[in-house]
Amino acid sequence: MTTGIGTGIGRRPRAGPVAYAVLTLFTAGSLFPLVWTAVAASGDSARLAHTPPPLWFGGRLLTNLDTAWTDARLGLALANTTLVAGTVALGTVLFCTIAGFAFAKLRFRFRRALLLLTVGTMMVPPQLSVVPLFMIVARLGWTDQLRAVVLPVLVSAFGVFFMRQYLIEALPDELIEAARVDGASSVRVVWHVVLPVARPAMAVLGMLSFVQAWNDFFWPVIALTQENPTVQVALTGLGRGYVPDQAVVMAGALLGTLPLLLAFTLLGRQIVGGIMRGALKG
């Protein structure tokens, strides 16, 4: 004799019309800023000043994109930003994983004090470090060079704390002890044991670091000039002048956003997969 109990076990729940309506609403709300930027970039300043503002595309999108690309030197800016964001993401992932492993699994003097000091730096506003940091960069002769915006952020306190918390739960002490018994050195332990276990959290940290470095404005606009800009620095040149063309500014912002959208489109499944594996490990 069979019953209806358990017949739904193992089946994936199906979404109803309410779920689709809610998802559609949130998707439309998320896409609206991007669509509005494209609409604004397809007109001119006079069209944007209308009340109510235009809600459909004009006929100057390609012209404004070409103007923004030329005037802001966005080709150079995109190449610089890709190099800076990629280097920062790789450096942050590597150094923060090693430091997080040390704080999570190694025993050494002043470990807790150093961890508190590291986390405490997150409470210091970054504006307070601008003057001494710029003095150091100027004395080293690094002004208007990409190394000036890469080296100061190769390690983040958040990244160290994030990797430490992940490795505490995800990396068993027995696994490290087994590697030590087999004669593995510290470098081999990190390379063959720590990095494979930490891969999901590294993917999440790398994504966050890349996006933050790509969108960083405050320090790059101080350390760099229009001769060797990142995207955010280059876009400031479009807003200068007595009456800046807001449509061209929007076109530049659209060009600066498209690479991130492309990266999320191509790597979205891997990013979400890394986040979910990290959640299950924790």
PDB file of N, CA and C in Angstrom, residues 84-137:
ATOM      1  N   VAL A  84      45.451  47.224 -13.433  1.00  0.00           N
ATOM      2  CA  VAL A  84      45.434  47.552 -12.007  1.00  0.00           C
ATOM      3  C   VAL A  84      44.492  46.618 -11.251  1.00  0.00           C
ATOM      4  N   ALA A  85      43.254  46.467 -11.738  1.00  0.00           N
ATOM      5  CA  ALA A  85      42.271  45.646 -11.035  1.00  0.00           C
ATOM      6  C   ALA A  85      42.694  44.179 -11.011  1.00  0.00           C
ATOM      7  N   GLY A  86      43.233  43.679 -12.122  1.00  0.00           N
ATOM      8  CA  GLY A  86      43.685  42.297 -12.147  1.00  0.00           C
ATOM      9  C   GLY A  86      44.843  42.044 -11.189  1.00  0.00           C
ATOM     10  N   THR A  87      45.807  42.959 -11.174  1.00  0.00           N
ATOM     11  CA  THR A  87      46.953  42.798 -10.272  1.00  0.00           C
ATOM     12  C   THR A  87      46.521  42.888  -8.817  1.00  0.00           C
ATOM     13  N   VAL A  88      45.660  43.849  -8.511  1.00  0.00           N
ATOM     14  CA  VAL A  88      45.172  44.000  -7.142  1.00  0.00           C
ATOM     15  C   VAL A  88      44.395  42.767  -6.701  1.00  0.00           C
ATOM     16  N   ALA A  89      43.543  42.243  -7.582  1.00  0.00           N
ATOM     17  CA  ALA A  89      42.766  41.054  -7.229  1.00  0.00           C
ATOM     18  C   ALA A  89      43.663  39.847  -6.979  1.00  0.00           C
ATOM     19  N   LEU A  90      44.637  39.605  -7.851  1.00  0.00           N
ATOM     20  CA  LEU A  90      45.538  38.469  -7.669  1.00  0.00           C
ATOM     21  C   LEU A  90      46.390  38.626  -6.408  1.00  0.00           C
ATOM     22  N   GLY A  91      46.931  39.832  -6.214  1.00  0.00           N
ATOM     23  CA  GLY A  91      47.748  40.065  -5.028  1.00  0.00           C
ATOM     24  C   GLY A  91      46.950  39.939  -3.746  1.00  0.00           C
ATOM     25  N   THR A  92      45.745  40.492  -3.737  1.00  0.00           N
ATOM     26  CA  THR A  92      44.913  40.412  -2.543  1.00  0.00           C
ATOM     27  C   THR A  92      44.556  38.977  -2.211  1.00  0.00           C
ATOM     28  N   VAL A  93      44.177  38.210  -3.231  1.00  0.00           N
ATOM     29  CA  VAL A  93      43.809  36.808  -3.003  1.00  0.00           C
ATOM     30  C   VAL A  93      44.996  36.023  -2.461  1.00  0.00           C
ATOM     31  N   LEU A  94      46.161  36.189  -3.052  1.00  0.00           N
ATOM     32  CA  LEU A  94      47.336  35.415  -2.637  1.00  0.00           C
ATOM     33  C   LEU A  94      47.785  35.793  -1.231  1.00  0.00           C
ATOM     34  N   PHE A  95      48.033  37.073  -1.002  1.00  0.00           N
ATOM     35  CA  PHE A  95      48.576  37.505   0.286  1.00  0.00           C
ATOM     36  C   PHE A  95      47.571  37.342   1.413  1.00  0.00           C
ATOM     37  N   CYS A  96      46.300  37.628   1.148  1.00  0.00           N
ATOM     38  CA  CYS A  96      45.292  37.497   2.194  1.00  0.00           C
ATOM     39  C   CYS A  96      45.041  36.035   2.543  1.00  0.00           C
ATOM     40  N   THR A  97      45.147  35.138   1.556  1.00  0.00           N
ATOM     41  CA  THR A  97      44.993  33.716   1.852  1.00  0.00           C
ATOM     42  C   THR A  97      46.130  33.216   2.727  1.00  0.00           C
ATOM     43  N   ILE A  98      47.351  33.626   2.423  1.00  0.00           N
ATOM     44  CA  ILE A  98      48.495  33.206   3.237  1.00  0.00           C
ATOM     45  C   ILE A  98      48.386  33.775   4.650  1.00  0.00           C
ATOM     46  N   ALA A  99      48.059  35.064   4.750  1.00  0.00           N
ATOM     47  CA  ALA A  99      47.928  35.689   6.070  1.00  0.00           C
ATOM     48  C   ALA A  99      46.750  35.094   6.836  1.00  0.00           C
ATOM     49  N   GLY A 100      45.631  34.849   6.150  1.00  0.00           N
ATOM     50  CA  GLY A 100      44.493  34.240   6.825  1.00  0.00           C
ATOM     51  C   GLY A 100      44.810  32.846   7.332  1.00  0.00           C
ATOM     52  N   PHE A 101      45.563  32.080   6.555  1.00  0.00           N
ATOM     53  CA  PHE A 101      45.990  30.750   7.007  1.00  0.00           C
ATOM     54  C   PHE A 101      46.870  30.856   8.242  1.00  0.00           C
ATOM     55  N   ALA A 102      47.780  31.809   8.253  1.00  0.00           N
ATOM     56  CA  ALA A 102      48.665  31.971   9.407  1.00  0.00           C
ATOM     57  C   ALA A 102      47.862  32.301  10.663  1.00  0.00           C
ATOM     58  N   PHE A 103      46.914  33.223  10.551  1.00  0.00           N
ATOM     59  CA  PHE A 103      46.115  33.597  11.716  1.00  0.00           C
ATOM     60  C   PHE A 103      45.154  32.486  12.130  1.00  0.00           C
ATOM     61  N   ALA A 104      44.739  31.655  11.190  1.00  0.00           N
ATOM     62  CA  ALA A 104      43.750  30.629  11.498  1.00  0.00           C
ATOM     63  C   ALA A 104      44.369  29.356  12.082  1.00  0.00           C
ATOM     64  N   LYS A 105      45.539  28.951  11.568  1.00  0.00           N
ATOM     65  CA  LYS A 105      46.041  27.621  11.898  1.00  0.00           C
ATOM     66  C   LYS A 105      47.432  27.603  12.531  1.00  0.00           C
ATOM     67  N   LEU A 106      48.193  28.650  12.410  1.00  0.00           N
ATOM     68  CA  LEU A 106      49.534  28.640  12.978  1.00  0.00           C
ATOM     69  C   LEU A 106      49.525  29.254  14.370  1.00  0.00           C
ATOM     70  N   ARG A 107      50.473  28.862  15.164  1.00  0.00           N
ATOM     71  CA  ARG A 107      50.599  29.382  16.527  1.00  0.00           C
ATOM     72  C   ARG A 107      51.912  30.148  16.626  1.00  0.00           C
ATOM     73  N   PHE A 108      51.818  31.415  16.953  1.00  0.00           N
ATOM     74  CA  PHE A 108      53.012  32.242  17.111  1.00  0.00           C
ATOM     75  C   PHE A 108      52.710  33.353  18.099  1.00  0.00           C
ATOM     76  N   ARG A 109      53.754  33.979  18.590  1.00  0.00           N
ATOM     77  CA  ARG A 109      53.593  35.007  19.615  1.00  0.00           C
ATOM     78  C   ARG A 109      52.864  36.228  19.045  1.00  0.00           C
ATOM     79  N   PHE A 110      52.039  36.820  19.901  1.00  0.00           N
ATOM     80  CA  PHE A 110      51.287  38.044  19.577  1.00  0.00           C
ATOM     81  C   PHE A 110      50.299  37.832  18.422  1.00  0.00           C
ATOM     82  N   ARG A 111      49.857  36.577  18.230  1.00  0.00           N
ATOM     83  CA  ARG A 111      48.929  36.300  17.129  1.00  0.00           C
ATOM     84  C   ARG A 111      47.626  37.075  17.302  1.00  0.00           C
ATOM     85  N   ARG A 112      47.055  37.040  18.482  1.00  0.00           N
ATOM     86  CA  ARG A 112      45.787  37.731  18.708  1.00  0.00           C
ATOM     87  C   ARG A 112      45.957  39.245  18.621  1.00  0.00           C
ATOM     88  N   ALA A 113      47.063  39.750  19.165  1.00  0.00           N
ATOM     89  CA  ALA A 113      47.297  41.194  19.114  1.00  0.00           C
ATOM     90  C   ALA A 113      47.461  41.674  17.676  1.00  0.00           C
ATOM     91  N   LEU A 114      48.191  40.906  16.867  1.00  0.00           N
ATOM     92  CA  LEU A 114      48.371  41.285  15.467  1.00  0.00           C
ATOM     93  C   LEU A 114      47.061  41.219  14.695  1.00  0.00           C
ATOM     94  N   LEU A 115      46.226  40.217  15.009  1.00  0.00           N
ATOM     95  CA  LEU A 115      44.921  40.116  14.347  1.00  0.00           C
ATOM     96  C   LEU A 115      44.040  41.304  14.721  1.00  0.00           C
ATOM     97  N   LEU A 116      44.012  41.665  15.991  1.00  0.00           N
ATOM     98  CA  LEU A 116      43.233  42.830  16.415  1.00  0.00           C
ATOM     99  C   LEU A 116      43.749  44.105  15.766  1.00  0.00           C
ATOM    100  N   LEU A 117      45.072  44.213  15.650  1.00  0.00           N
ATOM    101  CA  LEU A 117      45.642  45.390  14.996  1.00  0.00           C
ATOM    102  C   LEU A 117      45.246  45.431  13.525  1.00  0.00           C
ATOM    103  N   THR A 118      45.266  44.273  12.866  1.00  0.00           N
ATOM    104  CA  THR A 118      44.876  44.212  11.453  1.00  0.00           C
ATOM    105  C   THR A 118      43.419  44.600  11.265  1.00  0.00           C
ATOM    106  N   VAL A 119      42.540  44.022  12.070  1.00  0.00           N
ATOM    107  CA  VAL A 119      41.119  44.339  11.967  1.00  0.00           C
ATOM    108  C   VAL A 119      40.863  45.791  12.356  1.00  0.00           C
ATOM    109  N   GLY A 120      41.638  46.297  13.310  1.00  0.00           N
ATOM    110  CA  GLY A 120      41.461  47.683  13.744  1.00  0.00           C
ATOM    111  C   GLY A 120      41.748  48.703  12.664  1.00  0.00           C
ATOM    112  N   THR A 121      42.597  48.338  11.703  1.00  0.00           N
ATOM    113  CA  THR A 121      42.873  49.282  10.612  1.00  0.00           C
ATOM    114  C   THR A 121      41.647  49.527   9.743  1.00  0.00           C
ATOM    115  N   MET A 122      40.662  48.625   9.796  1.00  0.00           N
ATOM    116  CA  MET A 122      39.436  48.832   9.027  1.00  0.00           C
ATOM    117  C   MET A 122      38.616  49.992   9.579  1.00  0.00           C
ATOM    118  N   MET A 123      38.861  50.371  10.830  1.00  0.00           N
ATOM    119  CA  MET A 123      38.109  51.459  11.448  1.00  0.00           C
ATOM    120  C   MET A 123      38.706  52.828  11.150  1.00  0.00           C
ATOM    121  N   VAL A 124      39.878  52.855  10.551  1.00  0.00           N
ATOM    122  CA  VAL A 124      40.533  54.128  10.241  1.00  0.00           C
ATOM    123  C   VAL A 124      40.036  54.622   8.887  1.00  0.00           C
ATOM    124  N   PRO A 125      39.477  55.819   8.811  1.00  0.00           N
ATOM    125  CA  PRO A 125      39.017  56.333   7.510  1.00  0.00           C
ATOM    126  C   PRO A 125      40.177  56.448   6.528  1.00  0.00           C
ATOM    127  N   PRO A 126      39.995  56.013   5.292  1.00  0.00           N
ATOM    128  CA  PRO A 126      41.104  56.070   4.324  1.00  0.00           C
ATOM    129  C   PRO A 126      41.557  57.489   4.030  1.00  0.00           C
ATOM    130  N   GLN A 127      40.717  58.487   4.270  1.00  0.00           N
ATOM    131  CA  GLN A 127      41.111  59.870   4.015  1.00  0.00           C
ATOM    132  C   GLN A 127      42.266  60.317   4.908  1.00  0.00           C
ATOM    133  N   LEU A 128      42.396  59.687   6.099  1.00  0.00           N
ATOM    134  CA  LEU A 128      43.459  60.086   7.008  1.00  0.00           C
ATOM    135  C   LEU A 128      44.844  59.679   6.511  1.00  0.00           C
ATOM    136  N   SER A 129      44.900  58.658   5.659  1.00  0.00           N
ATOM    137  CA  SER A 129      46.197  58.166   5.185  1.00  0.00           C
ATOM    138  C   SER A 129      46.612  58.770   3.857  1.00  0.00           C
ATOM    139  N   VAL A 130      45.792  59.644   3.282  1.00  0.00           N
ATOM    140  CA  VAL A 130      46.080  60.162   1.948  1.00  0.00           C
ATOM    141  C   VAL A 130      47.349  61.009   1.943  1.00  0.00           C
ATOM    142  N   VAL A 131      47.472  61.930   2.908  1.00  0.00           N
ATOM    143  CA  VAL A 131      48.624  62.840   2.911  1.00  0.00           C
ATOM    144  C   VAL A 131      49.938  62.089   3.111  1.00  0.00           C
ATOM    145  N   PRO A 132      50.085  61.258   4.152  1.00  0.00           N
ATOM    146  CA  PRO A 132      51.366  60.522   4.267  1.00  0.00           C
ATOM    147  C   PRO A 132      51.608  59.571   3.107  1.00  0.00           C
ATOM    148  N   LEU A 133      50.546  58.960   2.581  1.00  0.00           N
ATOM    149  CA  LEU A 133      50.729  58.047   1.450  1.00  0.00           C
ATOM    150  C   LEU A 133      51.197  58.806   0.216  1.00  0.00           C
ATOM    151  N   PHE A 134      50.638  59.974  -0.030  1.00  0.00           N
ATOM    152  CA  PHE A 134      51.063  60.746  -1.190  1.00  0.00           C
ATOM    153  C   PHE A 134      52.502  61.243  -1.012  1.00  0.00           C
ATOM    154  N   MET A 135      52.893  61.586   0.215  1.00  0.00           N
ATOM    155  CA  MET A 135      54.275  61.995   0.461  1.00  0.00           C
ATOM    156  C   MET A 135      55.247  60.858   0.153  1.00  0.00           C
ATOM    157  N   ILE A 136      54.878  59.628   0.548  1.00  0.00           N
ATOM    158  CA  ILE A 136      55.739  58.479   0.262  1.00  0.00           C
ATOM    159  C   ILE A 136      55.830  58.236  -1.239  1.00  0.00           C
ATOM    160  N   VAL A 137      54.677  58.289  -1.919  1.00  0.00           N
ATOM    161  CA  VAL A 137      54.665  58.054  -3.358  1.00  0.00           C
ATOM    162  C   VAL A 137      55.477  59.117  -4.089  1.00  0.00           C
TER     163      VAL A 137
END
